[in-house]
XYZ file of C-alpha atoms in Angstrom:
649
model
C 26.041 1.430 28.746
C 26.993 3.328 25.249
C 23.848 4.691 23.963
C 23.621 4.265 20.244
C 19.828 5.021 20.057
C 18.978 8.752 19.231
C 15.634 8.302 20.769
C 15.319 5.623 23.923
C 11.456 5.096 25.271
C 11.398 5.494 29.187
C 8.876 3.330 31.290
C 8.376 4.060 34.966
C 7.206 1.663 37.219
C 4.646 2.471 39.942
C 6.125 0.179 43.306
C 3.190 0.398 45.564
C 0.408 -0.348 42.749
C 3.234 -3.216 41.037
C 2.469 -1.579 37.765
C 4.229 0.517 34.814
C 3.249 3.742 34.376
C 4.177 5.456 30.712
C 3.512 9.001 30.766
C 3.372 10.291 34.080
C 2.689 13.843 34.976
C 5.730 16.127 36.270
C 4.399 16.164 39.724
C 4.109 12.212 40.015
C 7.924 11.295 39.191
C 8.932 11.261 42.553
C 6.206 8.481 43.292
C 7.876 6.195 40.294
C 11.108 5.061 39.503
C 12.418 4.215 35.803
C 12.462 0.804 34.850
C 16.717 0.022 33.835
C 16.193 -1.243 30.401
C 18.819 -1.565 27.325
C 17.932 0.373 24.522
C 15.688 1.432 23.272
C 13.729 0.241 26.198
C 10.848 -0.551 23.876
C 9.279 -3.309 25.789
C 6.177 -4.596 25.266
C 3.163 -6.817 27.223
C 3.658 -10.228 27.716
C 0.868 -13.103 26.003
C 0.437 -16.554 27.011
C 2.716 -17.809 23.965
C 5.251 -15.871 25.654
C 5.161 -17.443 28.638
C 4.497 -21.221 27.605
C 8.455 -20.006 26.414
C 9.861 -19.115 29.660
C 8.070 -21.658 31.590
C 9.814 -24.035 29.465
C 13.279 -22.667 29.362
C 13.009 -22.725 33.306
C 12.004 -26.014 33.389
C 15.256 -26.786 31.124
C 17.640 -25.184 33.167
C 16.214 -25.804 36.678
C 14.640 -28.937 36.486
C 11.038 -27.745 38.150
C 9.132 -24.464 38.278
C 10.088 -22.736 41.609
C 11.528 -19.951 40.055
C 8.331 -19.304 37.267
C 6.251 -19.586 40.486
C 7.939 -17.008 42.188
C 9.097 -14.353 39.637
C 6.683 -15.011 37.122
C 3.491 -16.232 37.969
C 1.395 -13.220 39.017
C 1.547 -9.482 38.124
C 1.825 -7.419 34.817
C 5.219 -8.648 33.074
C 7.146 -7.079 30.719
C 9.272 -8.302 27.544
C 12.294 -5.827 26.247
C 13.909 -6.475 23.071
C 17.295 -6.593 23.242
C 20.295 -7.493 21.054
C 21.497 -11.299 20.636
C 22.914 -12.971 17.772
C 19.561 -14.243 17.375
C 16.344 -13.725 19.646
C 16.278 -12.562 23.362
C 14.331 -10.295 25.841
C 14.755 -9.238 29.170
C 11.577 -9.878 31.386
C 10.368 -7.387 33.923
C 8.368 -8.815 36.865
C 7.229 -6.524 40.327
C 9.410 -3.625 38.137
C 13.025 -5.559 38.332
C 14.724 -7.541 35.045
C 14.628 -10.373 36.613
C 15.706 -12.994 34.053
C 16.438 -12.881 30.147
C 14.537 -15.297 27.576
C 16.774 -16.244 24.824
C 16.649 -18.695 21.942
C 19.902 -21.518 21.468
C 19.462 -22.514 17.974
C 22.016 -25.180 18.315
C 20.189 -27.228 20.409
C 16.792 -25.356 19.139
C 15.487 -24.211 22.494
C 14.405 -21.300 24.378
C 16.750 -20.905 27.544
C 16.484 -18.632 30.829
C 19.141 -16.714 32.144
C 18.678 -14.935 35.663
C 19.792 -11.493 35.871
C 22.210 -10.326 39.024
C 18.549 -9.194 40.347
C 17.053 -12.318 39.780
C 20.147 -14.264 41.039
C 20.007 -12.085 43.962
C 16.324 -13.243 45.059
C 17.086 -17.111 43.644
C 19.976 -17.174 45.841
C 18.409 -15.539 48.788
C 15.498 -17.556 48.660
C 17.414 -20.825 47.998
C 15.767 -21.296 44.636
C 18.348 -21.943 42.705
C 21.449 -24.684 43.640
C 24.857 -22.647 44.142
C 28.339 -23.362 43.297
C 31.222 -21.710 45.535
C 34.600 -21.182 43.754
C 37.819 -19.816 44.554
C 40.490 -17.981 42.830
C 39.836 -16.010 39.725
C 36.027 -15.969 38.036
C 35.633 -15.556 34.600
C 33.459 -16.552 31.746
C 34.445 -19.952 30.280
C 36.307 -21.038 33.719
C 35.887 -24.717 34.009
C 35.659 -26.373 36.888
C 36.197 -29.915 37.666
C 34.469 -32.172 38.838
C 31.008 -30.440 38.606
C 29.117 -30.067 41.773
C 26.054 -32.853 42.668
C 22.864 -30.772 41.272
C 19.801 -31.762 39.384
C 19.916 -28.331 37.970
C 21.693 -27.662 34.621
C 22.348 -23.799 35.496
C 23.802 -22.431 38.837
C 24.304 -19.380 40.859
C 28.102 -18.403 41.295
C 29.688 -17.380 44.054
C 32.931 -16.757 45.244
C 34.041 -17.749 48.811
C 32.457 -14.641 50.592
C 29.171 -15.301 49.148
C 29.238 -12.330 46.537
C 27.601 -13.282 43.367
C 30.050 -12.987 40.823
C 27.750 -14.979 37.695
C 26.261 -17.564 36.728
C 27.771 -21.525 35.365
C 26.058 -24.476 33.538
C 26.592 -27.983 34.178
C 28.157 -29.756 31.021
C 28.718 -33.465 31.921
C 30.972 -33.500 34.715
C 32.627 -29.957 34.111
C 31.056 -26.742 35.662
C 31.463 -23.982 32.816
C 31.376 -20.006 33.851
C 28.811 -18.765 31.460
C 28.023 -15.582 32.827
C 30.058 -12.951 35.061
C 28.257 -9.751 36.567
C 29.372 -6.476 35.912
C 26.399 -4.475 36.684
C 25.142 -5.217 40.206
C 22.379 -3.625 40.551
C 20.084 -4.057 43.498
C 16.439 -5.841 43.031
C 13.873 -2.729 43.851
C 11.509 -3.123 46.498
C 7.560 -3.425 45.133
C 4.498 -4.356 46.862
C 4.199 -7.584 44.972
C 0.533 -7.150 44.229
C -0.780 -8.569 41.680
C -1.775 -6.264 38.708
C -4.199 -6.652 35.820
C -4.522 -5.025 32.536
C -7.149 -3.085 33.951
C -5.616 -1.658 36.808
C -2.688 -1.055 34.594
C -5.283 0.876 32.124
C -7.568 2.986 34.889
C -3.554 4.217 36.567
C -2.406 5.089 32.747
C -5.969 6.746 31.245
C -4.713 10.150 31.503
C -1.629 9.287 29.595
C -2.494 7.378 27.246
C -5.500 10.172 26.136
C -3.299 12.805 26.014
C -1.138 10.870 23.490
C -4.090 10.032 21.578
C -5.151 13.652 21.442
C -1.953 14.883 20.551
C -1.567 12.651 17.630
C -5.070 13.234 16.086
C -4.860 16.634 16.304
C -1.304 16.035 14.358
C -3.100 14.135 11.680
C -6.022 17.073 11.247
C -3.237 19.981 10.771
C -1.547 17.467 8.216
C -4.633 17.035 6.518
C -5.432 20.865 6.235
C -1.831 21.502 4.798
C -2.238 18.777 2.008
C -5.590 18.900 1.462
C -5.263 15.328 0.053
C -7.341 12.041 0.009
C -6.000 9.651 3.221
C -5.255 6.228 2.948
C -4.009 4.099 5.861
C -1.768 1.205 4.855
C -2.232 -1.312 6.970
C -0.246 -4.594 7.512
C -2.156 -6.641 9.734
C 0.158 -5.562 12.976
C -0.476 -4.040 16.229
C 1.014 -0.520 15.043
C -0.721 0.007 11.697
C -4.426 -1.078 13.894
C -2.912 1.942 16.142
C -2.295 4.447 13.185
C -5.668 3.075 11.896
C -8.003 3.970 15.295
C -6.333 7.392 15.294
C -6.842 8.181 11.531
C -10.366 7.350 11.947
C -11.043 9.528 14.904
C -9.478 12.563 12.847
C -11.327 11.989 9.435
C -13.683 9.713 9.722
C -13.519 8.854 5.849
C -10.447 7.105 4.522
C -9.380 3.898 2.670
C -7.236 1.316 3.518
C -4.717 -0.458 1.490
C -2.885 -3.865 2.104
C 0.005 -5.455 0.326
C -0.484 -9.222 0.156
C 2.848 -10.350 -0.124
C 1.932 -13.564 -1.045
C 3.870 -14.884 2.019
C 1.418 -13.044 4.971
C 0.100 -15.822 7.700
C -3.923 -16.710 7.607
C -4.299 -14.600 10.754
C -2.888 -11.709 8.793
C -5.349 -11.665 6.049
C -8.035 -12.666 8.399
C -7.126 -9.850 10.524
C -7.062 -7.767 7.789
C -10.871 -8.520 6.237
C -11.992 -8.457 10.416
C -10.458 -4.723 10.621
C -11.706 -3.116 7.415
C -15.201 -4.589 8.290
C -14.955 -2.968 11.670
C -14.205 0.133 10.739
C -16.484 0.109 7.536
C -13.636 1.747 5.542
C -12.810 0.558 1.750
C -10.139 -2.153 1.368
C -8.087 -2.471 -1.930
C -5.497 -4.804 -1.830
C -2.043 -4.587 -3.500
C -1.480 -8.509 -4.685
C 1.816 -9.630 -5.394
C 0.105 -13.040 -6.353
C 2.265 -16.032 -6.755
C 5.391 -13.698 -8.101
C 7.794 -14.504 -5.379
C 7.819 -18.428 -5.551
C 8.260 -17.987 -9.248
C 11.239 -15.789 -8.908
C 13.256 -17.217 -6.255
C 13.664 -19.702 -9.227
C 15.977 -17.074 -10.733
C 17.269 -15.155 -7.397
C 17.802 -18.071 -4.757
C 16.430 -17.501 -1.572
C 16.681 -13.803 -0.521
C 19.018 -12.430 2.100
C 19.242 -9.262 4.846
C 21.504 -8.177 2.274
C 19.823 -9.604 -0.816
C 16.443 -8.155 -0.579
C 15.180 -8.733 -4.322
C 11.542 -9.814 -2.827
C 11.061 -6.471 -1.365
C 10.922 -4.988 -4.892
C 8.712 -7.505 -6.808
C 6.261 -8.131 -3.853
C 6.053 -5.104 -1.999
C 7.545 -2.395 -3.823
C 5.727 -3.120 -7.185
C 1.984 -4.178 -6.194
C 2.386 -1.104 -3.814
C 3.258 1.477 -6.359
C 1.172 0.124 -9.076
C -1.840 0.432 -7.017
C -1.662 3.604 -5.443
C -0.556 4.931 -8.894
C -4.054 4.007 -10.073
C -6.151 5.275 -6.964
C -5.007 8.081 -6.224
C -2.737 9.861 -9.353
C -2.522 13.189 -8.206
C -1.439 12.140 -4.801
C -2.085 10.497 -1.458
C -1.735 11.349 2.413
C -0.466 7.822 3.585
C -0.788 7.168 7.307
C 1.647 4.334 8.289
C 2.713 2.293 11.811
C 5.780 3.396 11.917
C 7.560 3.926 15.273
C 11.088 5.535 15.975
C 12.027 2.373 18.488
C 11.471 -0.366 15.845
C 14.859 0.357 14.609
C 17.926 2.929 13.756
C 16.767 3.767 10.492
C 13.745 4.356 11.982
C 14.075 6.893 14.630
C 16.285 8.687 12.394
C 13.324 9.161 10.200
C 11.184 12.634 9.776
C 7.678 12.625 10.614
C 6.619 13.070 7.090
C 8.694 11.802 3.613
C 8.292 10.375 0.641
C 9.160 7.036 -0.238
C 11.691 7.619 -3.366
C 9.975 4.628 -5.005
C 6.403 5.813 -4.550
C 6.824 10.030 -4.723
C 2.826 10.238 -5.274
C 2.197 9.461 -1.434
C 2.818 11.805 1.112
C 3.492 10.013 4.295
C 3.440 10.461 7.868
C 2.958 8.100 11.033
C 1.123 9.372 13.919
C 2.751 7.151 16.431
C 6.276 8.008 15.499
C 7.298 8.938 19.090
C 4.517 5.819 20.724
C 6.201 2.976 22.789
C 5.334 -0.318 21.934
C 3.733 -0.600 25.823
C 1.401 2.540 24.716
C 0.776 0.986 21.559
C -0.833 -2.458 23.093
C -2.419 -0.298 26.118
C -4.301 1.843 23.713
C -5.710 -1.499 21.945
C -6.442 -3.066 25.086
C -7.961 0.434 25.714
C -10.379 0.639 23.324
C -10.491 -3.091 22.488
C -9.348 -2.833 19.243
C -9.412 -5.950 17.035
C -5.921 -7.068 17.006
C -4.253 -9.994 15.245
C -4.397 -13.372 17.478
C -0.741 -14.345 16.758
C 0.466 -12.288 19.168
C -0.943 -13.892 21.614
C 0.799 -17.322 20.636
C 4.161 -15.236 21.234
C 4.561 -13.690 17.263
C 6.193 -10.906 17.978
C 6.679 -9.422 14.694
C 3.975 -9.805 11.253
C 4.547 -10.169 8.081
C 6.664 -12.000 5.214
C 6.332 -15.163 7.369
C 9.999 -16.394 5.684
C 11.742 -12.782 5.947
C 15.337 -13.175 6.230
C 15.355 -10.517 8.602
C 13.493 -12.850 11.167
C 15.609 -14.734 14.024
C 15.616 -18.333 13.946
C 13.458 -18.398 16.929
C 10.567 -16.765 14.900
C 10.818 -19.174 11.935
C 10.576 -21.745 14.706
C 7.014 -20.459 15.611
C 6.127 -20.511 11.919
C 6.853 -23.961 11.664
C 5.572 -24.581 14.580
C 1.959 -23.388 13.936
C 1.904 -24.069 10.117
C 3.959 -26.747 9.373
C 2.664 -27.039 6.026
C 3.368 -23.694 5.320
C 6.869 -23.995 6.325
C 7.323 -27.215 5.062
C 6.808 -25.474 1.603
C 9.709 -22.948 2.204
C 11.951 -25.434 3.723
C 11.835 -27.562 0.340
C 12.686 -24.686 -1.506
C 15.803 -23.820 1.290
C 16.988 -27.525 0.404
C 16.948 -27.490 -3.161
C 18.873 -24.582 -2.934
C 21.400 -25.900 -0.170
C 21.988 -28.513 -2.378
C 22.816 -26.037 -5.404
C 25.249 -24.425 -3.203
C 26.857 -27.845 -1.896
C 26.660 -26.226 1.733
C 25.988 -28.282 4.853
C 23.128 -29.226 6.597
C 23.586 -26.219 9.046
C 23.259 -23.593 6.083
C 19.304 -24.751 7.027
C 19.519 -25.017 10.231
C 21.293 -21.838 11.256
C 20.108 -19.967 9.230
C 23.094 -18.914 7.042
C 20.363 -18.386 3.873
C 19.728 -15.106 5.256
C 23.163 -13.599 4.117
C 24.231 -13.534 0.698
C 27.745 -11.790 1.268
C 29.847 -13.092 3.994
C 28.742 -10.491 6.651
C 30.390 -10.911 10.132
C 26.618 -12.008 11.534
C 27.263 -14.671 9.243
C 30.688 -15.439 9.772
C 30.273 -15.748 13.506
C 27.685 -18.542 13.240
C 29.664 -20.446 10.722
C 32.754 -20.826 13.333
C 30.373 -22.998 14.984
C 29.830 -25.549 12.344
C 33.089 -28.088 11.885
C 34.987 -28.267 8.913
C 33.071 -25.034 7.509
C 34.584 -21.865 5.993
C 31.999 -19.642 3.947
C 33.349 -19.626 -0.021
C 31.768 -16.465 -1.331
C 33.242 -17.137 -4.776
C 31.914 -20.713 -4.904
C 28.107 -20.001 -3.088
C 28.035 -17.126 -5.857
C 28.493 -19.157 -8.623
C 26.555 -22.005 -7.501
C 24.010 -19.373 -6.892
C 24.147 -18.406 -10.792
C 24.662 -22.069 -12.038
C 21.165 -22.505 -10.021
C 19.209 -20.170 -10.965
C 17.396 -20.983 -14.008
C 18.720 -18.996 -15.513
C 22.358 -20.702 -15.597
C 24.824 -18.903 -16.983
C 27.917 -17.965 -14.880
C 31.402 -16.856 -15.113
C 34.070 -19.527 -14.744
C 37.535 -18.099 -15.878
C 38.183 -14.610 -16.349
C 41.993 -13.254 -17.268
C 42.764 -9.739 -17.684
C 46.269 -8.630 -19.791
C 47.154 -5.987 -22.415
C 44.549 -4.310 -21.059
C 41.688 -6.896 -22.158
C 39.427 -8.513 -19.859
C 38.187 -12.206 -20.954
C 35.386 -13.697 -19.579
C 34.635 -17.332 -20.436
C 30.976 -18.767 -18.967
C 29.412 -21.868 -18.726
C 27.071 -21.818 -21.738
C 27.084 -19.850 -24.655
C 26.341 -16.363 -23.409
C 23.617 -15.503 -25.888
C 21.125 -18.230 -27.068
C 19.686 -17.507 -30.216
C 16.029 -16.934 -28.070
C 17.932 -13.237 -26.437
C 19.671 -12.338 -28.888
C 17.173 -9.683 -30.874
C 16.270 -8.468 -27.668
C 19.723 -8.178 -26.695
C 20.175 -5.746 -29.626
C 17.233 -4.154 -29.252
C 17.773 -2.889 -25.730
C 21.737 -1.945 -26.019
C 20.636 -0.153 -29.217
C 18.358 1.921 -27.548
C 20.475 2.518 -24.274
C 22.507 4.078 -26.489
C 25.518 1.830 -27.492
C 26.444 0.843 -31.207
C 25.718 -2.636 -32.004
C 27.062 -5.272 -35.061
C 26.826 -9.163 -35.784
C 29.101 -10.759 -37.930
C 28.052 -14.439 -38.254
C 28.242 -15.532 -33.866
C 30.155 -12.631 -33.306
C 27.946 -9.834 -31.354
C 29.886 -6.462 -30.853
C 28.967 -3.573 -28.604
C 30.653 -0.276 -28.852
C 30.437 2.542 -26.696
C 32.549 6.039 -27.022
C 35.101 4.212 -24.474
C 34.611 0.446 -24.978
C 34.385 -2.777 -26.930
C 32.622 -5.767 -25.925
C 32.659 -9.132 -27.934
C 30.332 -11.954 -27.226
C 31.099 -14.925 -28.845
C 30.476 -18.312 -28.169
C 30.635 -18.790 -24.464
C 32.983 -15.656 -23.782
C 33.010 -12.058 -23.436
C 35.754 -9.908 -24.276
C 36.073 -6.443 -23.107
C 38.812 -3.852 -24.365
C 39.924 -1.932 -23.365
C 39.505 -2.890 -19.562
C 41.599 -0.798 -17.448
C 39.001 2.550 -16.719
C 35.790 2.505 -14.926
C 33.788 3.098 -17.786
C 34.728 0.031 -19.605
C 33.380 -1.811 -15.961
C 30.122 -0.040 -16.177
C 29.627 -0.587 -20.404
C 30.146 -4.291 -19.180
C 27.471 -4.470 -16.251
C 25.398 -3.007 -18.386
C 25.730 -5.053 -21.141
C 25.489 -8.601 -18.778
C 22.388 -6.686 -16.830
C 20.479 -6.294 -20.293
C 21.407 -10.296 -21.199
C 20.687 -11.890 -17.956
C 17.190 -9.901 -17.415
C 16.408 -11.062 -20.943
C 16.885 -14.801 -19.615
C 15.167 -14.510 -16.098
C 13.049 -11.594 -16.228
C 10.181 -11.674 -13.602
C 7.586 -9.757 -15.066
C 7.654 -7.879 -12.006
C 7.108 -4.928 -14.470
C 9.772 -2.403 -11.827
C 11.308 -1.549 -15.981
C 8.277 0.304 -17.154
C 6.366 1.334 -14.055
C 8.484 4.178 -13.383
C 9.469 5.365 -16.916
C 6.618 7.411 -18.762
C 4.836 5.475 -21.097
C 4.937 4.277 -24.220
C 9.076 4.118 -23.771
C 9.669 0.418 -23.154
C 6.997 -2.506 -23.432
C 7.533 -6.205 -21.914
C 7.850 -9.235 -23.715
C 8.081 -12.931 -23.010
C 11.489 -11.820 -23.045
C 12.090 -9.350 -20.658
C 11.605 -5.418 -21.395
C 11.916 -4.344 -25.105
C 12.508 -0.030 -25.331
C 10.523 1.309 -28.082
C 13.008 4.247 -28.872
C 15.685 5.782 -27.561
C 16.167 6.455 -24.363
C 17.149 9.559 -22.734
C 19.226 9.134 -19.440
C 16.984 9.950 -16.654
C 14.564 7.398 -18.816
C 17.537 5.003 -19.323
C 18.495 4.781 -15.594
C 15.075 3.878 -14.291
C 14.900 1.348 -17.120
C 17.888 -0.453 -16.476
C 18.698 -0.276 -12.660
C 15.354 -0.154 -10.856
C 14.902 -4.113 -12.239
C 15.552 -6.400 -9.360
C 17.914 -8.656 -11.668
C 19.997 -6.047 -12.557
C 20.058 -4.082 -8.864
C 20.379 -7.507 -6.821
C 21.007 -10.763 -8.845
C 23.894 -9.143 -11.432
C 25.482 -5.906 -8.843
C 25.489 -8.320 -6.334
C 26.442 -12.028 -7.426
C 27.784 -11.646 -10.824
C 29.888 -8.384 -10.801
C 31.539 -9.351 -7.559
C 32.904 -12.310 -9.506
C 34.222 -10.450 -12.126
C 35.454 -7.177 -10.224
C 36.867 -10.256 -7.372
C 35.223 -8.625 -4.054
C 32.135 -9.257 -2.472
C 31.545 -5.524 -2.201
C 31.781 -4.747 -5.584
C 28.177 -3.519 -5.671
C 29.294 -0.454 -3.274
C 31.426 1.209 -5.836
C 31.511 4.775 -6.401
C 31.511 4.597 -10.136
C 28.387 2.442 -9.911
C 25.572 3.548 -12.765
C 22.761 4.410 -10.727
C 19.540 6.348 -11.150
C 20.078 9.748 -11.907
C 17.490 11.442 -9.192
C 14.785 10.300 -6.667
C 12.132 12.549 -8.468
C 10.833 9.498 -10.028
C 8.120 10.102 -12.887
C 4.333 10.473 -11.694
């Protein structure tokens, strides 16, 4: 297995007792045995939601419930994360993956797979039907006719009786779905069958020698800043876990939320439930009702496209804190090293570049997820219900970083909630002219063509993704309309020619305003609006824009910033990203977008123009990959960007 995680979590599992055991002490190893998991091995209890899933996928691919009987029925089970195109975690029962739970989102359904381990016990145990073949055995054989079974998946053998994978029955053809490369052995375990509290009373030690380690962290923090703390907390299992721990080191703190606008009831309940508990202050960070207004402008966001982040987390978050605590903030976060790569490359304390003020840290940086839930069931901490009913991550309930499995849950619990979303995903598949499946599968969540994306569109027929057309669909839909149709470049002269006339009479004083003050020279004769820089001329007239010269990457960048300054003045947000981080009194907002009040000096200029979520998502990355004729046109190196992270307190 290649290991691409710098840090990996390591669970041992305790045969005799039937239980994992996550820190052990250097002279119990030999008693244990680690648990094979694929990275990061972050795996986590399993809930009743969870298994209403895998009893169902059995009964789907088996046709009755031997096998949940016997694997899965008793004991303390296990769920590790692992990658899949879109949701799927290996199950560990009596210490062995036995099986792996994934979602199909073609025929929207959770399946079961059986591991060689669990194949190993099926087969001995005659749980599962077998098919014997000869010859060669590889994934995708077909084999005709398909044996007599009621079952839809089978064991594979070959004609010694090795198991060599795994086939499903399509009408009368036996398919090789699965071939086994790693043959590894079911371990031996007593079978018992283990509570949470025998798990707990066999982990005690552990688990409060973690906890004392990380509040004891948190006070030398706290001495070295000498700062007031605030916890933000999200309404998941590892913020409640930061939380608990902060508490127990300062008593006093506050705790701060960022209602999205898009958080589940649960959430907020959870939230109100946990502040009461504790008796600590809430303040909440309120995005209000700004994201359904401006996916009016943006289209739905993507994994690459992540506009929302900006004006409903980024923005309330900053704003807030900015008020609360000016002169600075020790922040205690959830964050863990095994929620992602990004993650476990990150330092135990930082500042977010967006929100300098806050210093913060995350006492559970090196916590599994399995410590995480044994310390709540621990000191029965009030944790948020959807987990139970198999949520396995919180949050934006419509994030495009979600599987398709997970926005299946959504919909499945609130319909009307989803039911809201999925209009808006319609309207907008419609403005794209893409097919049904762009829904279905899921293909909202990228904007570019990324290969994630690519890979599920071979599956629909008669589908090819268009990035040229989706991108201007995308700007013809927004409401803001106004997209490139022809452009021509010769003699060193770029031509432009939109849909619309490029500046309605409503934008144009701002217009002038703003590239005035961002320091470019600016004349009207009659329709004709000119904007000179020391390197460029730009002519808007009518419904085009000519640029000359065009041939150096300055002209480019006079451009963008001329077409970032007219399209914010059309769809601007009030999101207010323009003038939070710029010292006052430089820039004001008006029903038309920002308006600077003098000049502006660079640092001022770049914070101005490119921390707004129009120009930094909807124009770098829909409307100057049209014009520059690459999807990755936003990735240039001559790119204006802002000038430092330093941002102004």
């Amino acid at each position: 297995m290649v290991r691409i995680w710098p840090k990996t979590a390591k669970i041992y599992w305790d045969p005799w007792r039937n239980i994992p055991i996550v820190r052990p002490k250097q002279e119990e190893l030999d008693l244990y045995y680690a648990v094979r998991l694929s990275e990061p091995g972050d795996a986590r209890p399993v809930f009743p939601g969870d298994l209403e899933k895998l009893r169902g996928a059995i009964l789907y691919e088996y046709g009755s419930d031997k096998v949940y009987t016997r694997f899965f029925n008793t004991g303390f089970m296990l769920f590790n994360k692992v990658p899949h195109w879109d949701l799927m975690y290996e199950i560990v029962s009596s210490g062995n993956v036995l099986g792996q739970l994934y979602y199909d989102p073609f025929r929207e359904k959770w399946r079961f797979r059986l591991t060689y381990s669990g194949a190993y016990i099926a087969n001995e145990e005659g749980l599962v039907d077998k098919a014997v073949l000869e010859g060669p055995i590889y994934t995708r054989r077909e084999v005709k006719p398909a044996p007599s079974t009621s079952m839809r998946q089978l064991i594979i053998v070959d004609k010694k009786g090795n198991i060599r994978g795994l086939g499903e029955v399509y009408g009368d053809s036996l398919i090789v779905v699965k071939t086994f490369h790693d043959r590894t052995m079911p371990v031996e375990t007593s079978g018992k069958s283990a509570s949470v509290e025998d798990v707990l009373k066999h982990n005690e030690e552990g688990l409060e020698a973690l906890a004392r380690k990380s509040i004891s962290y948190l006070k030398r923090l706290r001495g070295k800043y000498r700062l007031p703390v605030s916890v933000s907390y999200s309404g998941g299992k590892d913020s409640l876990v930061a939380l608990d721990l902060a508490y127990k080191a300062f008593g006093e703190l506050e705790m701060v939320f960022n209602d999205t606008g898009l958080e589940l009831p649960e959430t907020i309940k959870n939230v109100y439930e946990v502040s009461e508990k504790y008796g600590v202050r809430l303040h909440i960070a309120s995005a209000g009702d700004i994201f359904w207004r401006a996916v009016a402008v943006f289209g739905p966001p993507g994994k690459d496209y992540r506009w929302c982040c900006k004006v409903a987390k980024l923005v309330p978050i900053a704003r807030l804190t900015r008020t609360l605590w000016p002169n600075g903030a020790l922040n205690i976060v959830g964050q863990r090293a095994f929620e992602s790569l990004e993650r476990a490359k990150s330092p135990r304390v930082w500042r977010n570049k967006w929100i300098p003020h806050l210093v913060s840290t995350s006492p559970i940086q090196e916590w599994s997820q399995l410590e995480c839930w044994l310390y709540i069931f621990k000191h029965r901490l009030p944790y948020n219900k959807l987990y139970e009913r198999g949520f396995d991550r919180l949050g934006c309930f419509l994030c495009p970083s979600s599987a398709l499995a997970e926005f299946k849950d959504v919909e499945k619990e609130y319909p009307e909630l989803w039911g809201k979303w999925g209009m808006i995903l319609e309207e907008w598949r419609v403005k794209l002219s893409q097919p049904a499946e762009w829904v279905k599968l899921g293909l909202w969540r990228w904007l570019t063509p990324a290969s994630a994306k690519r890979r599920i569109a071979r599956h629909i027929e008669n589908y090819s993704i268009d990035w040229r057309r989706e991108y201007t669909n995308r700007l013809l839909g927004s409401s803001i309309n106004l997209a490139p149709l022809e452009i021509v470049e010769s003699n060193n002269e770029l031509k432009i020619l939109f849909n619309r006339e490029v500046l309605a009479p409503s934008i144009r004083e701002v217009v002038k305003v703003n590239m005035g003050r961002l320091g470019y020279s600016v004349e009207e004769q009659g329709e004709v609006f000119r904007v000179s820089s020391v390197n460029t001329v730009i002519t808007v007239s009518g419904r085009s824009i000519h640029v000359k010269p065009s041939m150096s990457s300055e002209n480019t960048e006079d451009l963008v910033d001329l077409l970032k300054v007219i399209y914010r003045a059309y769809g601007c947000v009030k999101c207010g990203s323009c003038i939070l981080w710029i010292p006052p009194g430089n820039a004001m907002l008006t029903q038309n977008g920002p308006i600077p009040l003098k000049n502006l000096d660079d640092k001022t200029r770049g914070f101005y123009l490119e921390a707004c979520p129009i120009s930094d998502q909807l124009v770098e990355k829909t409307l100057v990959p049209l014009i520059l004729g690459t999807p990755k046109a936003f990735k240039r190196k001559t790119r204006r960007r802002i000038i430092t992270s330093e941002h102004y307190g």
